PDB file of C-alpha atoms in Angstrom:
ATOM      1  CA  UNK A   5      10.383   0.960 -15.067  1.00  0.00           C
ATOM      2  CA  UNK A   6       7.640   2.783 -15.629  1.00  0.00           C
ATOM      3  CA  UNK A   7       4.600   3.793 -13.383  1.00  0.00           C
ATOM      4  CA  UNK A   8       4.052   2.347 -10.117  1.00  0.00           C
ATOM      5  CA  UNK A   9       3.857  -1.635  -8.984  1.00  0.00           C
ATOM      6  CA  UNK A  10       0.499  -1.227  -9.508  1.00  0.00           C
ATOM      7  CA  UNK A  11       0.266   0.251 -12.847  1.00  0.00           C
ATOM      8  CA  UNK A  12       3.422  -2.306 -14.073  1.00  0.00           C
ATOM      9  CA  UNK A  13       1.706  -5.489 -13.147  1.00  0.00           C
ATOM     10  CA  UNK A  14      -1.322  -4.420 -14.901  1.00  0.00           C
ATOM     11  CA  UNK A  15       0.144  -4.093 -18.122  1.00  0.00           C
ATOM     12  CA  UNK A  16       2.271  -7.126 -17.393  1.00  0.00           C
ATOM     13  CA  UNK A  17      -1.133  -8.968 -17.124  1.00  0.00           C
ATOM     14  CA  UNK A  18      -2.791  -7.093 -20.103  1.00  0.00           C
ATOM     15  CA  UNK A  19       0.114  -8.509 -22.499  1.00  0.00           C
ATOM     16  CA  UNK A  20       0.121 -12.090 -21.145  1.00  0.00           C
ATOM     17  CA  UNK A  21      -3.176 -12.960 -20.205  1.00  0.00           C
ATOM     18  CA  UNK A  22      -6.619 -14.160 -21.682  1.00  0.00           C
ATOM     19  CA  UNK A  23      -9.203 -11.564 -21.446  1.00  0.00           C
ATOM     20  CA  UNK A  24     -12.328 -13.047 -20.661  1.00  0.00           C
ATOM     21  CA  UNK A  25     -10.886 -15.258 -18.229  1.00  0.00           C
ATOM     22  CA  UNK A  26     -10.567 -14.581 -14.550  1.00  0.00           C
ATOM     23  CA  UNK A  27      -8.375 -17.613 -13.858  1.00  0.00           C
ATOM     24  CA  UNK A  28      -5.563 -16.683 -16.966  1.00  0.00           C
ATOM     25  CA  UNK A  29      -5.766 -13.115 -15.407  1.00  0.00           C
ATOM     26  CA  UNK A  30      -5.066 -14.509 -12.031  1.00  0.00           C
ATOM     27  CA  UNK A  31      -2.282 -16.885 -12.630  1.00  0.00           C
ATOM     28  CA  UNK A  32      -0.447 -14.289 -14.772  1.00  0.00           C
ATOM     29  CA  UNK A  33      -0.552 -11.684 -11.310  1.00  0.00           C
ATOM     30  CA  UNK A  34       0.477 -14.778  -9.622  1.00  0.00           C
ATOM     31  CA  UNK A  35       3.877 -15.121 -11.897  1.00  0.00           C
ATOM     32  CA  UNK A  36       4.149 -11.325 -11.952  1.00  0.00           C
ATOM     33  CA  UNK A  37       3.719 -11.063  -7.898  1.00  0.00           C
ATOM     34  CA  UNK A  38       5.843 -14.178  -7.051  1.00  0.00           C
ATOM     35  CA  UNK A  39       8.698 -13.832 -10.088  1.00  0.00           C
ATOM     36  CA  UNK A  40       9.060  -9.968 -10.570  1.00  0.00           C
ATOM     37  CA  UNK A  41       7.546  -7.578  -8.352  1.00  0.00           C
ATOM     38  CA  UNK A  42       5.908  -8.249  -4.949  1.00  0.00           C
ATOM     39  CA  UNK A  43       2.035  -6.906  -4.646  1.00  0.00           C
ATOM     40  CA  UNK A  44      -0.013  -7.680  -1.605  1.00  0.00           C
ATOM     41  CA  UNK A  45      -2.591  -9.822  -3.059  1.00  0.00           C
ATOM     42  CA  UNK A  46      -4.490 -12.320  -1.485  1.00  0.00           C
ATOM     43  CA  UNK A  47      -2.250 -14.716  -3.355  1.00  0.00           C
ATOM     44  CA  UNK A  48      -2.817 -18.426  -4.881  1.00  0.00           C
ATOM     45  CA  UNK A  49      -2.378 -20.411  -1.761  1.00  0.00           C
ATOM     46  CA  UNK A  50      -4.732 -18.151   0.925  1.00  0.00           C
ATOM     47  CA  UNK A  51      -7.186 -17.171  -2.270  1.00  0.00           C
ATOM     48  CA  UNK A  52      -7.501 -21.271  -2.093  1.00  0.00           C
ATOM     49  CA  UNK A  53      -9.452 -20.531   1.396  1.00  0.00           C
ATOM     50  CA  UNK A  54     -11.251 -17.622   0.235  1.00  0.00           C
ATOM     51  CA  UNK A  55     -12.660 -19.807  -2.574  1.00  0.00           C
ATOM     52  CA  UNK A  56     -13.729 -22.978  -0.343  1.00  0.00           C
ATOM     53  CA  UNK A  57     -15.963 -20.487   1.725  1.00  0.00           C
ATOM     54  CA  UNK A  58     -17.528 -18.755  -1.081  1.00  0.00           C
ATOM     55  CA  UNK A  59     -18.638 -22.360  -2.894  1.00  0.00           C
ATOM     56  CA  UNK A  60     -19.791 -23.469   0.679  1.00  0.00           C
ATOM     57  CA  UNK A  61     -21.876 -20.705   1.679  1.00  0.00           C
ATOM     58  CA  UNK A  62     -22.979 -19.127  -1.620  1.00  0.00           C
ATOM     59  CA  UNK A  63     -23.492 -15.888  -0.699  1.00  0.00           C
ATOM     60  CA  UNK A  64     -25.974 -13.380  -2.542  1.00  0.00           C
ATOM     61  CA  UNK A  65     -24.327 -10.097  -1.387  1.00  0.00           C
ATOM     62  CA  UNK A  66     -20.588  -9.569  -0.544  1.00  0.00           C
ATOM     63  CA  UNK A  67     -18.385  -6.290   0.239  1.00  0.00           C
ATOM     64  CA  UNK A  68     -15.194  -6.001  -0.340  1.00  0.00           C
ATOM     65  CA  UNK A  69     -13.282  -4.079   1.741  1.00  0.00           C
ATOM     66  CA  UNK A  70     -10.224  -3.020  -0.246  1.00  0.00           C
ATOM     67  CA  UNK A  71     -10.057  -4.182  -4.072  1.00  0.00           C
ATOM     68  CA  UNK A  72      -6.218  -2.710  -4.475  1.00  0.00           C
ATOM     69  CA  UNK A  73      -5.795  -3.671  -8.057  1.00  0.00           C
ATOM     70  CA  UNK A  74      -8.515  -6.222  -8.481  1.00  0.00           C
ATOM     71  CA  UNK A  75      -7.126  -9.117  -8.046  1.00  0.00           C
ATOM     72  CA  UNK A  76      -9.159 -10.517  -4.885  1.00  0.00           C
ATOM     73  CA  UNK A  77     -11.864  -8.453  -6.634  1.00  0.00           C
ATOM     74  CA  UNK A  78     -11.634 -10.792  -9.930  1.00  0.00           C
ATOM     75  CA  UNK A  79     -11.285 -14.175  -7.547  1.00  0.00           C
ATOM     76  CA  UNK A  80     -14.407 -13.288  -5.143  1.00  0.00           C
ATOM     77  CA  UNK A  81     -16.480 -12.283  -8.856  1.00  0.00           C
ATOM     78  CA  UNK A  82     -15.872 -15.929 -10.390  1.00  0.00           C
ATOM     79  CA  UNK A  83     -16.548 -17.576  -7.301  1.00  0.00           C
ATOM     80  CA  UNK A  84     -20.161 -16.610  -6.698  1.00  0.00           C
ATOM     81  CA  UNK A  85     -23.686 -17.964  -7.640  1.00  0.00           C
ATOM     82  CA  UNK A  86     -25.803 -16.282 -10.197  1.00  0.00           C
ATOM     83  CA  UNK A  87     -27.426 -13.207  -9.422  1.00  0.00           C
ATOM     84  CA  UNK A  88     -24.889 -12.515  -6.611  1.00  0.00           C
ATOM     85  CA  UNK A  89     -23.600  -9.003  -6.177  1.00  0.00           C
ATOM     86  CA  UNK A  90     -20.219  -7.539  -5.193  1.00  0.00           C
ATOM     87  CA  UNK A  91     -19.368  -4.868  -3.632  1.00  0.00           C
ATOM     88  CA  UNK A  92     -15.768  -3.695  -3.367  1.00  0.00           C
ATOM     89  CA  UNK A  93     -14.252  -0.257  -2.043  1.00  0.00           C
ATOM     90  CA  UNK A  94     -10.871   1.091  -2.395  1.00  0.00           C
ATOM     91  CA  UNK A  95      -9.932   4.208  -1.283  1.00  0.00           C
ATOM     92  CA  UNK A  96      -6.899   4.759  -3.511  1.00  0.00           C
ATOM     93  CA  UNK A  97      -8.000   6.554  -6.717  1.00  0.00           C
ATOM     94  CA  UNK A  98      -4.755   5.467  -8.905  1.00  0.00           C
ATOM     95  CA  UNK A  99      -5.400   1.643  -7.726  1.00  0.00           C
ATOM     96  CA  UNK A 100      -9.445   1.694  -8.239  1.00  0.00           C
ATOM     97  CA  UNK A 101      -8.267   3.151 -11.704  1.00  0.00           C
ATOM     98  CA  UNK A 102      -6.299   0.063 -11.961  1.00  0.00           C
ATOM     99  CA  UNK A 103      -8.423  -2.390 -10.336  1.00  0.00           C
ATOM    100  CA  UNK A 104     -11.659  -0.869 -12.724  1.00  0.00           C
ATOM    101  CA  UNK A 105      -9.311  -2.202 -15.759  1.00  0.00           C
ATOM    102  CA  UNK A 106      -8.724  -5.974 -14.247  1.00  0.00           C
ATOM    103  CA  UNK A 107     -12.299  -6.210 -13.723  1.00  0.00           C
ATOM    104  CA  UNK A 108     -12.944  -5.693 -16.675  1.00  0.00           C
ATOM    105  CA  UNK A 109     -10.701  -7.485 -18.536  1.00  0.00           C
ATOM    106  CA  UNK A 110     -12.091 -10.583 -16.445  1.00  0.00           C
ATOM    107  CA  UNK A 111     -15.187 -10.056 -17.888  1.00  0.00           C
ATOM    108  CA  UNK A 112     -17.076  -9.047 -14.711  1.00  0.00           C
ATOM    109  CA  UNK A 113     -19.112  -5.419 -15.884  1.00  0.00           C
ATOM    110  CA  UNK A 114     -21.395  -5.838 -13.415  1.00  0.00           C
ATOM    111  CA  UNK A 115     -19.485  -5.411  -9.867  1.00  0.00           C
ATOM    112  CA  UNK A 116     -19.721  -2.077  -7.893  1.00  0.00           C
ATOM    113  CA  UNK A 117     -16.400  -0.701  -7.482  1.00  0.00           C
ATOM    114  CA  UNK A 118     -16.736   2.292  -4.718  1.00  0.00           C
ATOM    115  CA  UNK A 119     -13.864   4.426  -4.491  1.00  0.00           C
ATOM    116  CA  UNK A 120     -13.859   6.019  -1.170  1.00  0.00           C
ATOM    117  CA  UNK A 121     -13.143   5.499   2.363  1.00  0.00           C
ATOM    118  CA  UNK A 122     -14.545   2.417   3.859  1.00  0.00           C
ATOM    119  CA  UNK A 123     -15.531   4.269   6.959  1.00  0.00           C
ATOM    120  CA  UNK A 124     -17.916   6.664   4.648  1.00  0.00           C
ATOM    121  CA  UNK A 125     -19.118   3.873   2.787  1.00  0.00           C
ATOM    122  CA  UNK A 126     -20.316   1.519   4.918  1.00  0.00           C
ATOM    123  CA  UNK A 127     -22.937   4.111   6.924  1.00  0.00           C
ATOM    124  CA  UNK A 128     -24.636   4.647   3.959  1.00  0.00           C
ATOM    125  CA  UNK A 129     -25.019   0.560   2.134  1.00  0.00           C
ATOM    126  CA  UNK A 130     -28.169   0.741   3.046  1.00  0.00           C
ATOM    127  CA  UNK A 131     -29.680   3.901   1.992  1.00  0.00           C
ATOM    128  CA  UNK A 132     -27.196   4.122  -1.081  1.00  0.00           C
ATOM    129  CA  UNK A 133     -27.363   0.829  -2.225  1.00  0.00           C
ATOM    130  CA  UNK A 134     -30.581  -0.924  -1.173  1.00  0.00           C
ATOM    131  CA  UNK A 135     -28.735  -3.335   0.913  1.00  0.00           C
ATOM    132  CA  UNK A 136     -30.318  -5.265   3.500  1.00  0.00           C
ATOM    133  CA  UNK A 137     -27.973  -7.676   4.502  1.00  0.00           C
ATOM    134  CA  UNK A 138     -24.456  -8.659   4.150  1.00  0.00           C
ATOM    135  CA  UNK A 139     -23.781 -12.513   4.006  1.00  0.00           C
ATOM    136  CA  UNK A 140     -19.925 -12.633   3.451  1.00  0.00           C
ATOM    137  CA  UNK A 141     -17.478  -9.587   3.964  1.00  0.00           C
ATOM    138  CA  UNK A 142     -13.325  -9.564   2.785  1.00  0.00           C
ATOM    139  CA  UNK A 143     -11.112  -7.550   4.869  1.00  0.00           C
ATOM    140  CA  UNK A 144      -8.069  -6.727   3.329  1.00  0.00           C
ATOM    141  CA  UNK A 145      -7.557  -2.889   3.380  1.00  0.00           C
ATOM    142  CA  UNK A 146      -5.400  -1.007   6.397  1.00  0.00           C
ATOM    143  CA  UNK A 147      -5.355  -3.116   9.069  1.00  0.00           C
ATOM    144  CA  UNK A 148      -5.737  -0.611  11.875  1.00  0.00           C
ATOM    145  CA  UNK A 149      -9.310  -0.366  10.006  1.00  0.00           C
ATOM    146  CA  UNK A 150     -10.549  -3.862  10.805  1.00  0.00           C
ATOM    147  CA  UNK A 151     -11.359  -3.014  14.065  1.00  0.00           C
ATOM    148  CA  UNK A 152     -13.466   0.322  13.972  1.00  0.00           C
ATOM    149  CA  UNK A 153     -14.711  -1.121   9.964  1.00  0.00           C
ATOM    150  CA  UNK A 154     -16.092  -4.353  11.667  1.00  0.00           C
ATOM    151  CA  UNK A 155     -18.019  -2.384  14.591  1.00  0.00           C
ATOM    152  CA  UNK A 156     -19.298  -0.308  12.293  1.00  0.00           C
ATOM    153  CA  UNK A 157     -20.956  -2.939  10.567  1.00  0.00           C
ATOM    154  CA  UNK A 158     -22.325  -4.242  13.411  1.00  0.00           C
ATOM    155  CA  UNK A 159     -23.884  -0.941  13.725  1.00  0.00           C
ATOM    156  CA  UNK A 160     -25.227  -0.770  10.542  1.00  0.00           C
ATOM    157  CA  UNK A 161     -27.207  -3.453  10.987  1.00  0.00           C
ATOM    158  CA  UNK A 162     -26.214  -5.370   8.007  1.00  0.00           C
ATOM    159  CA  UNK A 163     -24.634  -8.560   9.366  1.00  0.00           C
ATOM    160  CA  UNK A 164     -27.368 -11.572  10.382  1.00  0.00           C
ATOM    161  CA  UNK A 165     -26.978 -14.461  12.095  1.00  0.00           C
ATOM    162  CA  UNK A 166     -24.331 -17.068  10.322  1.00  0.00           C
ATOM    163  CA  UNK A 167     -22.366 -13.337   7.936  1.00  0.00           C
ATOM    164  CA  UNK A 168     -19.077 -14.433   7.358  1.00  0.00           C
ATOM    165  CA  UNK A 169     -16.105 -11.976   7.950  1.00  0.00           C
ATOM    166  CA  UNK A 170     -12.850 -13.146   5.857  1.00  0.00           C
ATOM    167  CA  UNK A 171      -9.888 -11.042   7.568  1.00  0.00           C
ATOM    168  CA  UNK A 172      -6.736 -11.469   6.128  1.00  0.00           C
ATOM    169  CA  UNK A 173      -2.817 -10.991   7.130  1.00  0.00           C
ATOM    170  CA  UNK A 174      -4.099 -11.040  10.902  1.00  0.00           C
ATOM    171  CA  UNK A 175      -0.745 -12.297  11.510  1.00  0.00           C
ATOM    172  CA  UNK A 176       1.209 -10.674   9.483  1.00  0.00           C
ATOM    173  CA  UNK A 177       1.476  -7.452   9.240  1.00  0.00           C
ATOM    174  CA  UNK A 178      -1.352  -8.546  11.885  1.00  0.00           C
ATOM    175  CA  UNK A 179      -4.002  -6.705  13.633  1.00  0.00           C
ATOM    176  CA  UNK A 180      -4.130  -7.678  17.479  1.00  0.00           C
ATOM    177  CA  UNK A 181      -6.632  -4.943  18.450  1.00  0.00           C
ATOM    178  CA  UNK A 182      -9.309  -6.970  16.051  1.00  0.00           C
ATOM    179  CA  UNK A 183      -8.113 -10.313  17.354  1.00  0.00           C
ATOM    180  CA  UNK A 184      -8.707  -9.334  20.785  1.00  0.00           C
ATOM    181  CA  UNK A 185     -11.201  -7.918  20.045  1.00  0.00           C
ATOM    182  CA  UNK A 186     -13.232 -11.072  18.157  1.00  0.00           C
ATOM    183  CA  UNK A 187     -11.924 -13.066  21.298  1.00  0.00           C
ATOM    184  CA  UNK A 188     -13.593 -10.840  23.918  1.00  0.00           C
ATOM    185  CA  UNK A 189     -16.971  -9.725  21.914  1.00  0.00           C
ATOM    186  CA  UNK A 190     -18.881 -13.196  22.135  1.00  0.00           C
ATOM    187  CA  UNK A 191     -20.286 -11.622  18.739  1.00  0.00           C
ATOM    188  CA  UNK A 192     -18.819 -14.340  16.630  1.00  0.00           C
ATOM    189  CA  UNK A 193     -17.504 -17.739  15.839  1.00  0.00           C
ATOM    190  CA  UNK A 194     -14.060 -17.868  14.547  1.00  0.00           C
ATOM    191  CA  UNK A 195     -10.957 -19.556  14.282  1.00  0.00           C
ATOM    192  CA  UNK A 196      -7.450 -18.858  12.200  1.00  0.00           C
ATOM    193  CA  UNK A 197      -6.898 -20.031   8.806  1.00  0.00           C
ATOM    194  CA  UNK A 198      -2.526 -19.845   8.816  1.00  0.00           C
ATOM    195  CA  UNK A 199      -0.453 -19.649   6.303  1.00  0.00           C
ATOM    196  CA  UNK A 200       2.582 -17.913   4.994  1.00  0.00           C
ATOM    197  CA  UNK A 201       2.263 -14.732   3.378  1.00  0.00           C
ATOM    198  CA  UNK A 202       1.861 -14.514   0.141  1.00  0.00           C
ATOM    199  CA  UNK A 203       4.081 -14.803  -2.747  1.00  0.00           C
ATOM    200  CA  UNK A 204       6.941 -15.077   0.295  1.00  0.00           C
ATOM    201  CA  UNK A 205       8.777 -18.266   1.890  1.00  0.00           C
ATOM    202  CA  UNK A 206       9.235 -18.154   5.812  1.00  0.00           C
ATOM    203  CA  UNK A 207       6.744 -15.507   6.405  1.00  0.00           C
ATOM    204  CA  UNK A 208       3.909 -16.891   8.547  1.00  0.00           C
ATOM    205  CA  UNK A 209       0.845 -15.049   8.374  1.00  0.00           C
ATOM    206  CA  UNK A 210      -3.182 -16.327   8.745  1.00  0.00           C
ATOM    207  CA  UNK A 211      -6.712 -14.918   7.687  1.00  0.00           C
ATOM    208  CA  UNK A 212      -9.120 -14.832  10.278  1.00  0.00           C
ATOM    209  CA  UNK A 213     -12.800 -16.423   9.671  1.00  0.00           C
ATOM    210  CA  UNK A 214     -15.374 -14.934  11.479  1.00  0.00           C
ATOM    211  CA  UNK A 215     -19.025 -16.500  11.674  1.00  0.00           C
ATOM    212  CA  UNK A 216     -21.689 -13.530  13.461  1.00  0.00           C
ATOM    213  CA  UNK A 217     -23.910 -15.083  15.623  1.00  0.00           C
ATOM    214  CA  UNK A 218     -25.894 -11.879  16.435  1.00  0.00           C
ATOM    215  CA  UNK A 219     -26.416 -10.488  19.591  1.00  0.00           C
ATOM    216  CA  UNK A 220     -26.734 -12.748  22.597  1.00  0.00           C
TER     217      UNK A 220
END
């Protein structure tokens, strides 16, 4: 086979799905990712969470913290109001490449993909992008990340009062430093979402929800 995971499932989806359409180009991953070849997306059943929060809250600017191929990237994009922006970084060039294609092929040209570190990109949102505030941030990069990524954006200034924080496989391959963390902080209001890891049977995992609150 040629190419990596990556590169595979992309063409796998850019054979079999409708372009134009963000959910044929997510239900085609989904048979690739659960039938052939296992990629660490977000997944049907947790993306299922991921979508309820973005119809409840709405929100006008989101950052994604770690598009891999696109796929989240594609299910945040069809999820959110008019005249929302996204924001997603990857740090791997080969995947961005990747992830650039699947974005486009779901029709969404106007999403910011930023390929570079998360911990270089997130000091300079403000100045570099004109943001002000971030109401709803995915985690789902390295997870020994979560941690120093979410201080920094309390540092940054960019989360207000009721910014929602999506973490996901807390569980599994987990992050306790971030849990503890969230626990200990009084920063936030959270709680688990579980479920098993995607595109797997038996493998318990959960995405953590985090609600800021601001500083007390």
């Amino acid at each position: 086979m040629l190419g990596c995971r990556e590169e595979r499932a992309f063409q796998y989806v850019l054979t079999h799905a409708t372009p134009g359409d963000p959910d044929s180009i997510l239900d085609t991953f989904d048979v690739w990712c659960s039938k052939v070849e296992f990629i660490s997306n977000i997944g049907p059943k947790k993306g299922k969470i991921l979508d309820r929060l973005l119809m409840e809250h709405s929100p006008l600017t989101v950052l994604e913290l770690g598009a891999h191929c696109g796929y989240s990237t594609v299910r945040i994009a069809r999820s959110l109001p008019l005249g929302a922006r996204l924001y997603s970084i990857e740090m791997d060039q080969r995947n961005a490449a990747i992830a650039e294609k699947v974005i486009r092929l779901a029709g969404f040209d106007d999403d910011t993909l930023i390929v570079n570190p998360s911990d270089e990109v997130i000091p300079q949102l403000r100045s570099d992008y004109n943001l002000e505030r971030l109401d709803f941030v995915f985690m789902d990069h390295w997870k020994k990340c979560y941690l120093p990524d979410l201080q920094m954006l309390e540092g940054s200034g960019l989360l207000g009062k009721g910014s929602i924080i999506l973490a996901d496989n807390v569980l599994f391959p987990g992050a306790p430093k971030f849990l503890r963390y969230i626990r200990k902080s009084g920063l936030y209001e959270w709680k688990i979402h579980r479920a098993m890891l995607e595109y797997s049977k038996g493998i318990r995992d959960g995405m953590a929800e985090l609600v800021y609150q601001g500083i007390k």
